[in-house]
Amino acid sequence: MSESSLSRQYCVVALPGEGIGPEVVEAALKILYSVARLNGFSVKVDYGAIGNPAYTILGSFCPEATRQLCEGSDGIIFGAVSKGGLLELRKHFDFFANLRPVRTFDSLLHKASLKAEKLKAVDILFVRELTSGIYFGASRRDEDEKGAYGYHTMQYYDWEIRRIAKVALQKANNRRGLLTVAHKENALPYLPWTRLVTEEAKAFPEVVIEPMLVDNLAMQLVTNPQHFDVILASNLFGDILSDIGGAIVGSIGLLGSASLNTSGFGMYEAIHGTAPDIAGKGIANPLGTLAGVILMLEQWGEKEAARSLIQAQEKILANGYRTADLAPQGEEILVNTAELVELFIQELTSNKI
Ligand code: IPM
Ligand code: MG
C-alpha cells in the first residue's frame, strides 16, 4: 500500500434506527466498502443506537453514548426513526445546512406523474435550514377559558438566516448561478428572508436572487421544475418542498441528503422515513441512503469514488433494474435490496478492471 492510501482512512458511525433503516444502511455500507477498496481508501464503521431501539435499551431516543460515538467520526450514516432521535441529533451537532440534491434519471422519467419532457435534465439543489425555525421555536400545549390549544413558533435570528444564505449562495455560485429564496413575507413579514439573503448576496455578484412566495414556488416546482437551480428554504418550507423532489425523480426512495455544521462535519441520510409496511422484507430501495453516501464522499473530497457510484447507478437503472417502489413494468426487472447491492458491486468492479 502506498503512503497516501494509508492516510486515507475514514471512521463512520452508522445509526440504522428503525423500520427499513437497518436494511438500507447495511446495503449502502456494503456498496461503500466496495467503492472504498477499489479507490484505495478504507472505511471503519461503528454502530450506535438511535430512535426506538435506543429508547428500549438506554432509555433515550438519542443517548449520550451515541452522541459521543459520533463526536470523533468523519461522518454519520443515518437510517430512519419514527419518533425521536433525529431532531436532537441535528440540534446537538448544529447541522444547520441540509443539502438535498434532486437530479432526474433519463431512464426513470416515465415513472413520475409529471410529464417526461418537463423533467428531463432537472438538477435542483435544495438548501434547507435545519436547526431552527418552527421545529425548534417555543411550543406547548395548554388550556385556557376558550379551550385546549397548542402552538409552535417560527422564530429565526437574522444570523441564522444569513449563515444558511451564505451556504446557498456559495452553492449557486458553483452551479448555474440562480438562487430561488422561499419566503412567505405577505403573511409573515417579520421573517425577511428576501432582504437578508439579498444583503449577503453582495459578496456573490454573479448569483441572481429570485425571491418566491413559498406557495407559488410549490406550484412552479411541479409545473416548471427545469427552471430551478438552488432553492433556499427555512426548516419547515424546505421539508415540504423537498418532498416534491420525490415526485420529480419518480420515487422518494431515490433521494438523499447531507446535514452539515460549520466545521464541515456531517450526517448523511435518505429523505424517506421508516416505511413500516415494507420493513424487514428485504425489498427496500437503498438508493436514498446511497445518495447520502455519495454526498459524504464528495464532502471528504473522494470525488472519483462519488463519480463511480453515480455512473454505476445510472447504468443499473438504464439496464432496467428496479426495486419495488419504482413499480417495474414491461421489460424492467424487479430486484430486491441484496440483488441491487450485488449489481453495484459487479458494476463498480468491472469498471476498475
Ligand atoms: C425529513 C423528515 C424529518 C423532518 C422528520 C422525520 C422529523 O421529514 O428529514 O425531511 O421533518 O425534518
Ligand atoms: Mg421530510
mmCIF file of C-alpha atoms and ligand atoms in Angstrom:
data_model
loop_
_atom_site.group_PDB
_atom_site.id
_atom_site.type_symbol
_atom_site.label_atom_id
_atom_site.label_comp_id
_atom_site.label_asym_id
_atom_site.label_seq_id
_atom_site.Cartn_x
_atom_site.Cartn_y
_atom_site.Cartn_z
ATOM 1 C CA MET A 1 0.000 0.000 0.000
ATOM 2 C CA SER A 2 1.288 3.456 -0.806
ATOM 3 C CA GLU A 3 1.635 6.098 1.892
ATOM 4 C CA SER A 4 -1.201 8.203 0.502
ATOM 5 C CA SER A 5 -3.631 5.293 0.564
ATOM 6 C CA LEU A 6 -2.663 4.530 4.166
ATOM 7 C CA SER A 7 -3.515 8.062 5.174
ATOM 8 C CA ARG A 8 -6.981 7.808 3.694
ATOM 9 C CA GLN A 9 -8.841 6.001 6.428
ATOM 10 C CA TYR A 10 -12.266 7.173 7.454
ATOM 11 C CA CYS A 11 -14.303 6.383 10.569
ATOM 12 C CA VAL A 12 -18.035 6.362 10.088
ATOM 13 C CA VAL A 13 -20.788 5.928 12.650
ATOM 14 C CA ALA A 14 -23.839 4.064 11.392
ATOM 15 C CA LEU A 15 -27.130 4.774 13.145
ATOM 16 C CA PRO A 16 -29.538 2.308 11.498
ATOM 17 C CA GLY A 17 -32.573 3.147 13.662
ATOM 18 C CA GLU A 18 -35.902 1.528 12.827
ATOM 19 C CA GLY A 19 -38.154 0.234 10.068
ATOM 20 C CA ILE A 20 -36.245 -0.101 6.805
ATOM 21 C CA GLY A 21 -33.358 1.939 8.313
ATOM 22 C CA PRO A 22 -31.147 -1.081 9.176
ATOM 23 C CA GLU A 23 -31.676 -2.691 5.733
ATOM 24 C CA VAL A 24 -30.864 0.372 3.688
ATOM 25 C CA VAL A 25 -27.880 1.309 5.868
ATOM 26 C CA GLU A 26 -26.419 -2.191 5.597
ATOM 27 C CA ALA A 27 -26.879 -2.147 1.826
ATOM 28 C CA ALA A 28 -25.320 1.295 1.411
ATOM 29 C CA LEU A 29 -22.363 0.292 3.615
ATOM 30 C CA LYS A 30 -21.662 -2.795 1.502
ATOM 31 C CA ILE A 31 -21.516 -0.589 -1.570
ATOM 32 C CA LEU A 32 -19.327 1.919 0.326
ATOM 33 C CA TYR A 33 -16.831 -0.829 1.334
ATOM 34 C CA SER A 34 -16.594 -1.916 -2.268
ATOM 35 C CA VAL A 35 -16.047 1.574 -3.681
ATOM 36 C CA ALA A 36 -13.513 2.316 -0.917
ATOM 37 C CA ARG A 37 -11.461 -0.793 -1.696
ATOM 38 C CA LEU A 38 -11.489 -0.012 -5.402
ATOM 39 C CA ASN A 39 -10.436 3.594 -4.831
ATOM 40 C CA GLY A 40 -7.662 2.917 -2.331
ATOM 41 C CA PHE A 41 -9.128 4.098 0.944
ATOM 42 C CA SER A 42 -10.618 2.297 3.924
ATOM 43 C CA VAL A 43 -13.734 2.847 5.994
ATOM 44 C CA LYS A 44 -14.197 1.663 9.564
ATOM 45 C CA VAL A 45 -17.766 1.565 10.844
ATOM 46 C CA ASP A 46 -19.023 1.788 14.430
ATOM 47 C CA TYR A 47 -22.696 1.218 15.193
ATOM 48 C CA GLY A 48 -24.777 3.406 17.501
ATOM 49 C CA ALA A 49 -28.324 3.210 18.835
ATOM 50 C CA ILE A 50 -30.938 5.798 17.845
ATOM 51 C CA GLY A 51 -34.729 6.088 17.959
ATOM 52 C CA ASN A 52 -36.982 3.394 19.418
ATOM 53 C CA PRO A 53 -34.281 0.707 19.834
ATOM 54 C CA ALA A 54 -32.158 3.225 21.749
ATOM 55 C CA TYR A 55 -35.109 4.104 23.937
ATOM 56 C CA THR A 56 -35.736 0.445 24.732
ATOM 57 C CA ILE A 57 -32.112 -0.295 25.635
ATOM 58 C CA LEU A 58 -30.845 3.012 27.022
ATOM 59 C CA GLY A 59 -33.984 4.963 27.952
ATOM 60 C CA SER A 60 -33.347 7.788 25.470
ATOM 61 C CA PHE A 61 -34.140 8.276 21.767
ATOM 62 C CA CYS A 62 -30.772 9.994 21.317
ATOM 63 C CA PRO A 63 -28.476 8.655 24.055
ATOM 64 C CA GLU A 64 -25.360 10.432 25.280
ATOM 65 C CA ALA A 65 -23.279 7.352 24.336
ATOM 66 C CA THR A 66 -24.451 7.649 20.712
ATOM 67 C CA ARG A 67 -23.618 11.338 20.568
ATOM 68 C CA GLN A 68 -20.149 10.649 21.976
ATOM 69 C CA LEU A 69 -19.545 7.880 19.478
ATOM 70 C CA CYS A 70 -20.384 10.280 16.640
ATOM 71 C CA GLU A 71 -18.175 13.020 18.083
ATOM 72 C CA GLY A 72 -14.814 11.877 16.743
ATOM 73 C CA SER A 73 -16.034 10.346 13.489
ATOM 74 C CA ASP A 74 -15.702 11.501 9.879
ATOM 75 C CA GLY A 75 -19.425 11.227 9.254
ATOM 76 C CA ILE A 76 -22.697 9.719 10.407
ATOM 77 C CA ILE A 77 -24.814 7.462 8.217
ATOM 78 C CA PHE A 78 -28.357 7.623 9.448
ATOM 79 C CA GLY A 79 -31.121 5.107 8.686
ATOM 80 C CA ALA A 80 -34.600 6.113 9.822
ATOM 81 C CA VAL A 81 -36.578 6.729 13.011
ATOM 82 C CA SER A 82 -40.301 7.043 13.628
ATOM 83 C CA LYS A 83 -40.499 9.102 16.807
ATOM 84 C CA GLY A 84 -37.487 10.692 18.482
ATOM 85 C CA GLY A 85 -33.753 10.956 17.976
ATOM 86 C CA LEU A 86 -33.305 12.785 14.700
ATOM 87 C CA LEU A 87 -34.077 16.370 15.680
ATOM 88 C CA GLU A 88 -31.978 16.021 18.859
ATOM 89 C CA LEU A 89 -29.011 14.847 16.819
ATOM 90 C CA ARG A 90 -29.381 17.677 14.287
ATOM 91 C CA LYS A 91 -29.528 20.230 17.100
ATOM 92 C CA HIS A 92 -26.711 18.692 19.149
ATOM 93 C CA PHE A 93 -24.207 18.832 16.289
ATOM 94 C CA ASP A 94 -25.610 22.094 14.896
ATOM 95 C CA PHE A 95 -26.220 20.501 11.498
ATOM 96 C CA PHE A 96 -27.818 23.705 10.214
ATOM 97 C CA ALA A 97 -27.118 23.197 6.495
ATOM 98 C CA ASN A 98 -29.201 20.485 4.865
ATOM 99 C CA LEU A 99 -28.389 19.779 1.213
ATOM 100 C CA ARG A 100 -30.945 17.823 -0.801
ATOM 101 C CA PRO A 101 -29.984 17.334 -4.441
ATOM 102 C CA VAL A 102 -32.736 16.364 -6.883
ATOM 103 C CA ARG A 103 -31.494 15.152 -10.271
ATOM 104 C CA THR A 104 -33.681 13.204 -12.656
ATOM 105 C CA PHE A 105 -32.512 9.981 -14.317
ATOM 106 C CA ASP A 106 -33.309 9.683 -18.024
ATOM 107 C CA SER A 107 -34.347 6.057 -17.561
ATOM 108 C CA LEU A 108 -36.905 6.939 -14.864
ATOM 109 C CA LEU A 109 -38.562 9.985 -16.444
ATOM 110 C CA HIS A 110 -41.709 7.995 -17.220
ATOM 111 C CA LYS A 111 -42.037 6.875 -13.548
ATOM 112 C CA ALA A 112 -43.043 10.307 -12.346
ATOM 113 C CA SER A 113 -46.604 11.531 -12.695
ATOM 114 C CA LEU A 114 -45.330 14.786 -14.223
ATOM 115 C CA LYS A 115 -44.741 14.982 -17.985
ATOM 116 C CA ALA A 116 -41.392 13.435 -19.006
ATOM 117 C CA GLU A 117 -40.401 16.415 -21.216
ATOM 118 C CA LYS A 118 -40.745 18.720 -18.189
ATOM 119 C CA LEU A 119 -38.423 16.518 -16.145
ATOM 120 C CA LYS A 120 -35.504 15.945 -18.489
ATOM 121 C CA ALA A 121 -32.208 17.257 -17.057
ATOM 122 C CA VAL A 122 -33.808 18.656 -13.914
ATOM 123 C CA ASP A 123 -30.988 19.410 -11.485
ATOM 124 C CA ILE A 124 -32.083 21.179 -8.313
ATOM 125 C CA LEU A 125 -30.273 21.592 -5.022
ATOM 126 C CA PHE A 126 -32.474 22.306 -2.019
ATOM 127 C CA VAL A 127 -30.599 24.097 0.760
ATOM 128 C CA ARG A 128 -32.769 23.737 3.839
ATOM 129 C CA GLU A 129 -32.133 25.388 7.221
ATOM 130 C CA LEU A 130 -32.220 22.507 9.686
ATOM 131 C CA THR A 131 -31.666 23.577 13.284
ATOM 132 C CA SER A 132 -34.051 26.469 13.846
ATOM 133 C CA GLY A 133 -37.424 27.826 12.772
ATOM 134 C CA ILE A 134 -40.714 26.287 13.776
ATOM 135 C CA TYR A 135 -39.154 22.887 14.584
ATOM 136 C CA PHE A 136 -37.225 24.381 17.492
ATOM 137 C CA GLY A 137 -39.174 27.517 18.491
ATOM 138 C CA ALA A 138 -41.209 27.929 21.692
ATOM 139 C CA SER A 139 -44.035 25.403 21.763
ATOM 140 C CA ARG A 140 -46.532 23.937 24.157
ATOM 141 C CA ARG A 141 -49.960 22.513 24.735
ATOM 142 C CA ASP A 142 -52.112 24.320 27.220
ATOM 143 C CA GLU A 143 -55.654 25.224 28.092
ATOM 144 C CA ASP A 144 -57.465 28.475 28.873
ATOM 145 C CA GLU A 145 -61.082 29.599 29.230
ATOM 146 C CA LYS A 146 -61.664 29.165 25.451
ATOM 147 C CA GLY A 147 -60.409 25.576 25.457
ATOM 148 C CA ALA A 148 -57.337 23.465 24.836
ATOM 149 C CA TYR A 149 -54.758 24.844 22.408
ATOM 150 C CA GLY A 150 -51.229 24.367 21.153
ATOM 151 C CA TYR A 151 -48.559 26.411 19.417
ATOM 152 C CA HIS A 152 -45.215 26.154 17.681
ATOM 153 C CA THR A 153 -43.294 29.331 16.993
ATOM 154 C CA MET A 154 -41.453 30.062 13.749
ATOM 155 C CA GLN A 155 -38.559 32.143 15.021
ATOM 156 C CA TYR A 156 -35.290 32.934 13.254
ATOM 157 C CA TYR A 157 -32.383 35.080 14.324
ATOM 158 C CA ASP A 158 -31.140 37.149 11.396
ATOM 159 C CA TRP A 159 -27.719 35.496 11.766
ATOM 160 C CA GLU A 160 -29.322 32.070 11.317
ATOM 161 C CA ILE A 161 -30.832 33.179 8.023
ATOM 162 C CA ARG A 162 -27.577 34.831 6.964
ATOM 163 C CA ARG A 163 -25.433 31.757 7.640
ATOM 164 C CA ILE A 164 -27.655 29.377 5.654
ATOM 165 C CA ALA A 165 -27.913 32.055 2.936
ATOM 166 C CA LYS A 166 -24.107 32.024 2.611
ATOM 167 C CA VAL A 167 -24.123 28.245 2.083
ATOM 168 C CA ALA A 168 -26.809 28.531 -0.601
ATOM 169 C CA LEU A 169 -25.035 31.448 -2.307
ATOM 170 C CA GLN A 170 -21.773 29.519 -2.399
ATOM 171 C CA LYS A 171 -23.529 26.534 -3.967
ATOM 172 C CA ALA A 172 -25.353 28.693 -6.529
ATOM 173 C CA ASN A 173 -22.067 30.394 -7.382
ATOM 174 C CA ASN A 174 -20.561 26.990 -8.241
ATOM 175 C CA ARG A 175 -23.609 25.917 -10.265
ATOM 176 C CA ARG A 176 -25.872 27.832 -12.678
ATOM 177 C CA GLY A 177 -25.952 30.956 -10.519
ATOM 178 C CA LEU A 178 -29.695 31.134 -9.783
ATOM 179 C CA LEU A 179 -30.804 31.194 -6.153
ATOM 180 C CA THR A 180 -34.540 30.995 -5.524
ATOM 181 C CA VAL A 181 -35.470 32.038 -1.988
ATOM 182 C CA ALA A 182 -38.624 30.525 -0.497
ATOM 183 C CA HIS A 183 -40.444 33.001 1.740
ATOM 184 C CA LYS A 184 -43.919 33.963 2.919
ATOM 185 C CA GLU A 185 -43.430 37.660 3.524
ATOM 186 C CA ASN A 186 -47.004 38.590 2.519
ATOM 187 C CA ALA A 187 -48.204 36.821 5.682
ATOM 188 C CA LEU A 188 -45.030 36.557 7.820
ATOM 189 C CA PRO A 189 -43.301 39.950 7.350
ATOM 190 C CA TYR A 190 -41.061 39.659 10.406
ATOM 191 C CA LEU A 191 -39.091 36.882 8.730
ATOM 192 C CA PRO A 192 -37.412 38.982 5.994
ATOM 193 C CA TRP A 193 -35.586 36.231 4.073
ATOM 194 C CA THR A 194 -35.501 38.297 0.861
ATOM 195 C CA ARG A 195 -33.745 41.301 2.419
ATOM 196 C CA LEU A 196 -31.234 39.256 4.416
ATOM 197 C CA VAL A 197 -30.304 36.983 1.514
ATOM 198 C CA THR A 198 -30.035 39.960 -0.842
ATOM 199 C CA GLU A 199 -27.628 41.651 1.596
ATOM 200 C CA GLU A 200 -25.459 38.516 1.812
ATOM 201 C CA ALA A 201 -25.576 38.217 -1.979
ATOM 202 C CA LYS A 202 -23.473 41.395 -2.364
ATOM 203 C CA ALA A 203 -20.452 39.128 -1.857
ATOM 204 C CA PHE A 204 -21.654 36.967 -4.794
ATOM 205 C CA PRO A 205 -22.273 39.401 -7.674
ATOM 206 C CA GLU A 206 -22.652 36.560 -10.200
ATOM 207 C CA VAL A 207 -25.597 34.964 -8.398
ATOM 208 C CA VAL A 208 -29.111 36.027 -9.396
ATOM 209 C CA ILE A 209 -31.517 36.135 -6.426
ATOM 210 C CA GLU A 210 -35.102 35.157 -7.120
ATOM 211 C CA PRO A 211 -37.367 35.596 -4.090
ATOM 212 C CA MET A 212 -40.523 33.491 -4.445
ATOM 213 C CA LEU A 213 -43.550 33.078 -2.208
ATOM 214 C CA VAL A 214 -43.432 29.503 -0.983
ATOM 215 C CA ASP A 215 -46.951 28.626 -2.155
ATOM 216 C CA ASN A 216 -46.167 29.839 -5.664
ATOM 217 C CA LEU A 217 -42.822 28.036 -5.501
ATOM 218 C CA ALA A 218 -44.572 24.733 -4.752
ATOM 219 C CA MET A 219 -46.692 25.227 -7.870
ATOM 220 C CA GLN A 220 -43.727 26.268 -10.052
ATOM 221 C CA LEU A 221 -41.814 23.190 -8.907
ATOM 222 C CA VAL A 222 -44.403 20.895 -10.424
ATOM 223 C CA THR A 223 -45.201 22.998 -13.486
ATOM 224 C CA ASN A 224 -41.687 24.108 -14.441
ATOM 225 C CA PRO A 225 -39.012 22.188 -12.485
ATOM 226 C CA GLN A 226 -36.324 22.791 -15.144
ATOM 227 C CA HIS A 227 -36.307 26.465 -14.190
ATOM 228 C CA PHE A 228 -34.688 25.912 -10.793
ATOM 229 C CA ASP A 229 -31.057 25.695 -9.736
ATOM 230 C CA VAL A 230 -30.600 26.234 -5.971
ATOM 231 C CA ILE A 231 -33.637 26.674 -3.715
ATOM 232 C CA LEU A 232 -33.090 28.120 -0.242
ATOM 233 C CA ALA A 233 -35.768 27.450 2.339
ATOM 234 C CA SER A 234 -36.428 27.545 6.060
ATOM 235 C CA ASN A 235 -36.752 24.335 8.032
ATOM 236 C CA LEU A 236 -40.478 23.684 7.528
ATOM 237 C CA PHE A 237 -40.737 25.052 3.982
ATOM 238 C CA GLY A 238 -37.665 23.036 2.970
ATOM 239 C CA ASP A 239 -39.138 19.864 4.444
ATOM 240 C CA ILE A 240 -42.322 20.250 2.431
ATOM 241 C CA LEU A 241 -40.773 21.481 -0.822
ATOM 242 C CA SER A 242 -38.087 18.801 -0.935
ATOM 243 C CA ASP A 243 -40.678 16.017 -0.870
ATOM 244 C CA ILE A 244 -41.884 17.394 -4.215
ATOM 245 C CA GLY A 245 -38.410 16.319 -5.330
ATOM 246 C CA GLY A 246 -39.593 12.735 -4.805
ATOM 247 C CA ALA A 247 -42.436 13.342 -7.250
ATOM 248 C CA ILE A 248 -39.963 14.841 -9.732
ATOM 249 C CA VAL A 249 -37.456 11.944 -9.719
ATOM 250 C CA GLY A 250 -40.146 9.249 -9.561
ATOM 251 C CA SER A 251 -39.710 7.936 -6.009
ATOM 252 C CA ILE A 252 -38.860 9.465 -2.655
ATOM 253 C CA GLY A 253 -36.729 6.340 -2.199
ATOM 254 C CA LEU A 254 -34.093 7.794 -4.541
ATOM 255 C CA LEU A 255 -33.297 10.970 -2.640
ATOM 256 C CA GLY A 256 -30.635 11.556 -0.032
ATOM 257 C CA SER A 257 -29.299 14.440 1.986
ATOM 258 C CA ALA A 258 -26.274 15.815 3.811
ATOM 259 C CA SER A 259 -26.645 17.799 7.024
ATOM 260 C CA LEU A 260 -23.519 19.802 7.807
ATOM 261 C CA ASN A 261 -22.252 22.056 10.566
ATOM 262 C CA THR A 262 -19.809 24.949 10.260
ATOM 263 C CA SER A 263 -16.775 22.654 10.506
ATOM 264 C CA GLY A 264 -17.993 20.510 7.611
ATOM 265 C CA PHE A 265 -18.835 17.526 9.820
ATOM 266 C CA GLY A 266 -21.999 15.869 8.656
ATOM 267 C CA MET A 267 -24.787 13.359 8.855
ATOM 268 C CA TYR A 268 -25.950 11.596 5.696
ATOM 269 C CA GLU A 269 -29.338 10.016 5.229
ATOM 270 C CA ALA A 270 -32.170 9.231 2.869
ATOM 271 C CA ILE A 271 -35.105 11.630 2.743
ATOM 272 C CA HIS A 272 -37.663 8.849 3.215
ATOM 273 C CA GLY A 273 -38.828 7.566 6.600
ATOM 274 C CA THR A 274 -39.101 4.135 8.268
ATOM 275 C CA ALA A 275 -41.612 2.651 5.748
ATOM 276 C CA PRO A 276 -43.019 0.177 8.327
ATOM 277 C CA ASP A 277 -45.203 -1.519 5.665
ATOM 278 C CA ILE A 278 -42.163 -2.969 3.895
ATOM 279 C CA ALA A 279 -39.690 -3.170 6.808
ATOM 280 C CA GLY A 280 -37.894 -6.495 7.268
ATOM 281 C CA LYS A 281 -38.871 -7.794 3.814
ATOM 282 C CA GLY A 282 -35.528 -7.065 2.150
ATOM 283 C CA ILE A 283 -37.188 -5.103 -0.662
ATOM 284 C CA ALA A 284 -36.443 -1.502 0.357
ATOM 285 C CA ASN A 285 -34.685 0.827 -2.060
ATOM 286 C CA PRO A 286 -31.197 1.615 -0.679
ATOM 287 C CA LEU A 287 -30.547 4.356 -3.258
ATOM 288 C CA GLY A 288 -31.730 7.154 -0.932
ATOM 289 C CA THR A 289 -29.146 6.197 1.696
ATOM 290 C CA LEU A 290 -26.600 5.649 -1.080
ATOM 291 C CA ALA A 291 -27.305 9.209 -2.281
ATOM 292 C CA GLY A 292 -26.323 10.270 1.254
ATOM 293 C CA VAL A 293 -23.128 8.195 0.997
ATOM 294 C CA ILE A 294 -22.288 9.891 -2.314
ATOM 295 C CA LEU A 295 -22.648 13.287 -0.639
ATOM 296 C CA MET A 296 -20.378 12.081 2.180
ATOM 297 C CA LEU A 297 -17.709 11.000 -0.309
ATOM 298 C CA GLU A 298 -17.920 14.392 -2.031
ATOM 299 C CA GLN A 299 -17.599 16.110 1.336
ATOM 300 C CA TRP A 300 -14.454 14.037 2.058
ATOM 301 C CA GLY A 301 -13.013 15.007 -1.316
ATOM 302 C CA GLU A 302 -13.295 11.418 -2.625
ATOM 303 C CA LYS A 303 -14.606 12.759 -5.927
ATOM 304 C CA GLU A 304 -13.596 9.764 -8.036
ATOM 305 C CA ALA A 305 -15.402 7.310 -5.743
ATOM 306 C CA ALA A 306 -18.507 9.507 -5.737
ATOM 307 C CA ARG A 307 -18.440 9.753 -9.521
ATOM 308 C CA SER A 308 -18.108 5.998 -9.956
ATOM 309 C CA LEU A 309 -21.172 5.414 -7.751
ATOM 310 C CA ILE A 310 -23.230 7.908 -9.749
ATOM 311 C CA GLN A 311 -22.151 6.238 -13.000
ATOM 312 C CA ALA A 312 -22.892 2.745 -11.654
ATOM 313 C CA GLN A 313 -26.335 3.871 -10.566
ATOM 314 C CA GLU A 314 -27.108 5.405 -13.952
ATOM 315 C CA LYS A 315 -26.023 2.218 -15.711
ATOM 316 C CA ILE A 316 -28.019 -0.092 -13.415
ATOM 317 C CA LEU A 317 -31.167 1.993 -13.799
ATOM 318 C CA ALA A 318 -30.635 2.291 -17.564
ATOM 319 C CA ASN A 319 -30.390 -1.515 -17.713
ATOM 320 C CA GLY A 320 -33.902 -1.665 -16.272
ATOM 321 C CA TYR A 321 -33.286 -2.871 -12.706
ATOM 322 C CA ARG A 322 -35.897 -1.544 -10.284
ATOM 323 C CA THR A 323 -36.766 -2.006 -6.625
ATOM 324 C CA ALA A 324 -40.475 -2.369 -5.850
ATOM 325 C CA ASP A 325 -41.030 1.336 -5.057
ATOM 326 C CA LEU A 326 -40.215 2.060 -8.713
ATOM 327 C CA ALA A 327 -43.022 -0.263 -9.830
ATOM 328 C CA PRO A 328 -41.235 -2.204 -12.608
ATOM 329 C CA GLN A 329 -43.282 -2.751 -15.759
ATOM 330 C CA GLY A 330 -42.783 -4.423 -19.126
ATOM 331 C CA GLU A 331 -39.102 -5.146 -19.752
ATOM 332 C CA GLU A 332 -37.996 -3.763 -16.389
ATOM 333 C CA ILE A 333 -36.572 -6.196 -13.862
ATOM 334 C CA LEU A 334 -37.715 -6.314 -10.235
ATOM 335 C CA VAL A 335 -34.811 -6.645 -7.780
ATOM 336 C CA ASN A 336 -34.650 -6.774 -4.008
ATOM 337 C CA THR A 337 -32.218 -4.853 -1.817
ATOM 338 C CA ALA A 338 -29.485 -7.534 -1.801
ATOM 339 C CA GLU A 339 -29.692 -8.045 -5.576
ATOM 340 C CA LEU A 340 -29.314 -4.328 -6.168
ATOM 341 C CA VAL A 341 -26.229 -4.243 -3.916
ATOM 342 C CA GLU A 342 -24.756 -7.142 -5.906
ATOM 343 C CA LEU A 343 -25.360 -5.274 -9.168
ATOM 344 C CA PHE A 344 -23.481 -2.282 -7.794
ATOM 345 C CA ILE A 345 -20.517 -4.374 -6.674
ATOM 346 C CA GLN A 346 -20.332 -6.066 -10.089
ATOM 347 C CA GLU A 347 -20.623 -2.767 -11.933
ATOM 348 C CA LEU A 348 -18.010 -0.996 -9.800
ATOM 349 C CA THR A 349 -15.596 -3.917 -10.032
ATOM 350 C CA SER A 350 -15.936 -4.380 -13.790
ATOM 351 C CA ASN A 351 -15.244 -0.678 -14.352
ATOM 352 C CA LYS A 352 -11.979 -0.919 -12.449
ATOM 353 C CA ILE A 353 -10.637 -3.920 -14.367
HETATM 354 C C1 IPM B 1 -37.086 14.900 6.879
HETATM 355 C C2 IPM B 1 -38.137 14.309 7.758
HETATM 356 C C3 IPM B 1 -37.988 14.860 9.172
HETATM 357 C C4 IPM B 1 -38.153 16.354 9.107
HETATM 358 C C5 IPM B 1 -38.962 14.235 10.198
HETATM 359 C C6 IPM B 1 -38.750 12.725 10.298
HETATM 360 C C7 IPM B 1 -38.861 14.886 11.551
HETATM 361 O O1 IPM B 1 -39.406 14.536 7.241
HETATM 362 O O2 IPM B 1 -35.883 14.778 7.198
HETATM 363 O O3 IPM B 1 -37.441 15.501 5.865
HETATM 364 O O4 IPM B 1 -39.290 16.864 9.102
HETATM 365 O O5 IPM B 1 -37.146 17.048 9.070
HETATM 366 MG MG MG B 2 -39.399 15.416 5.307
#
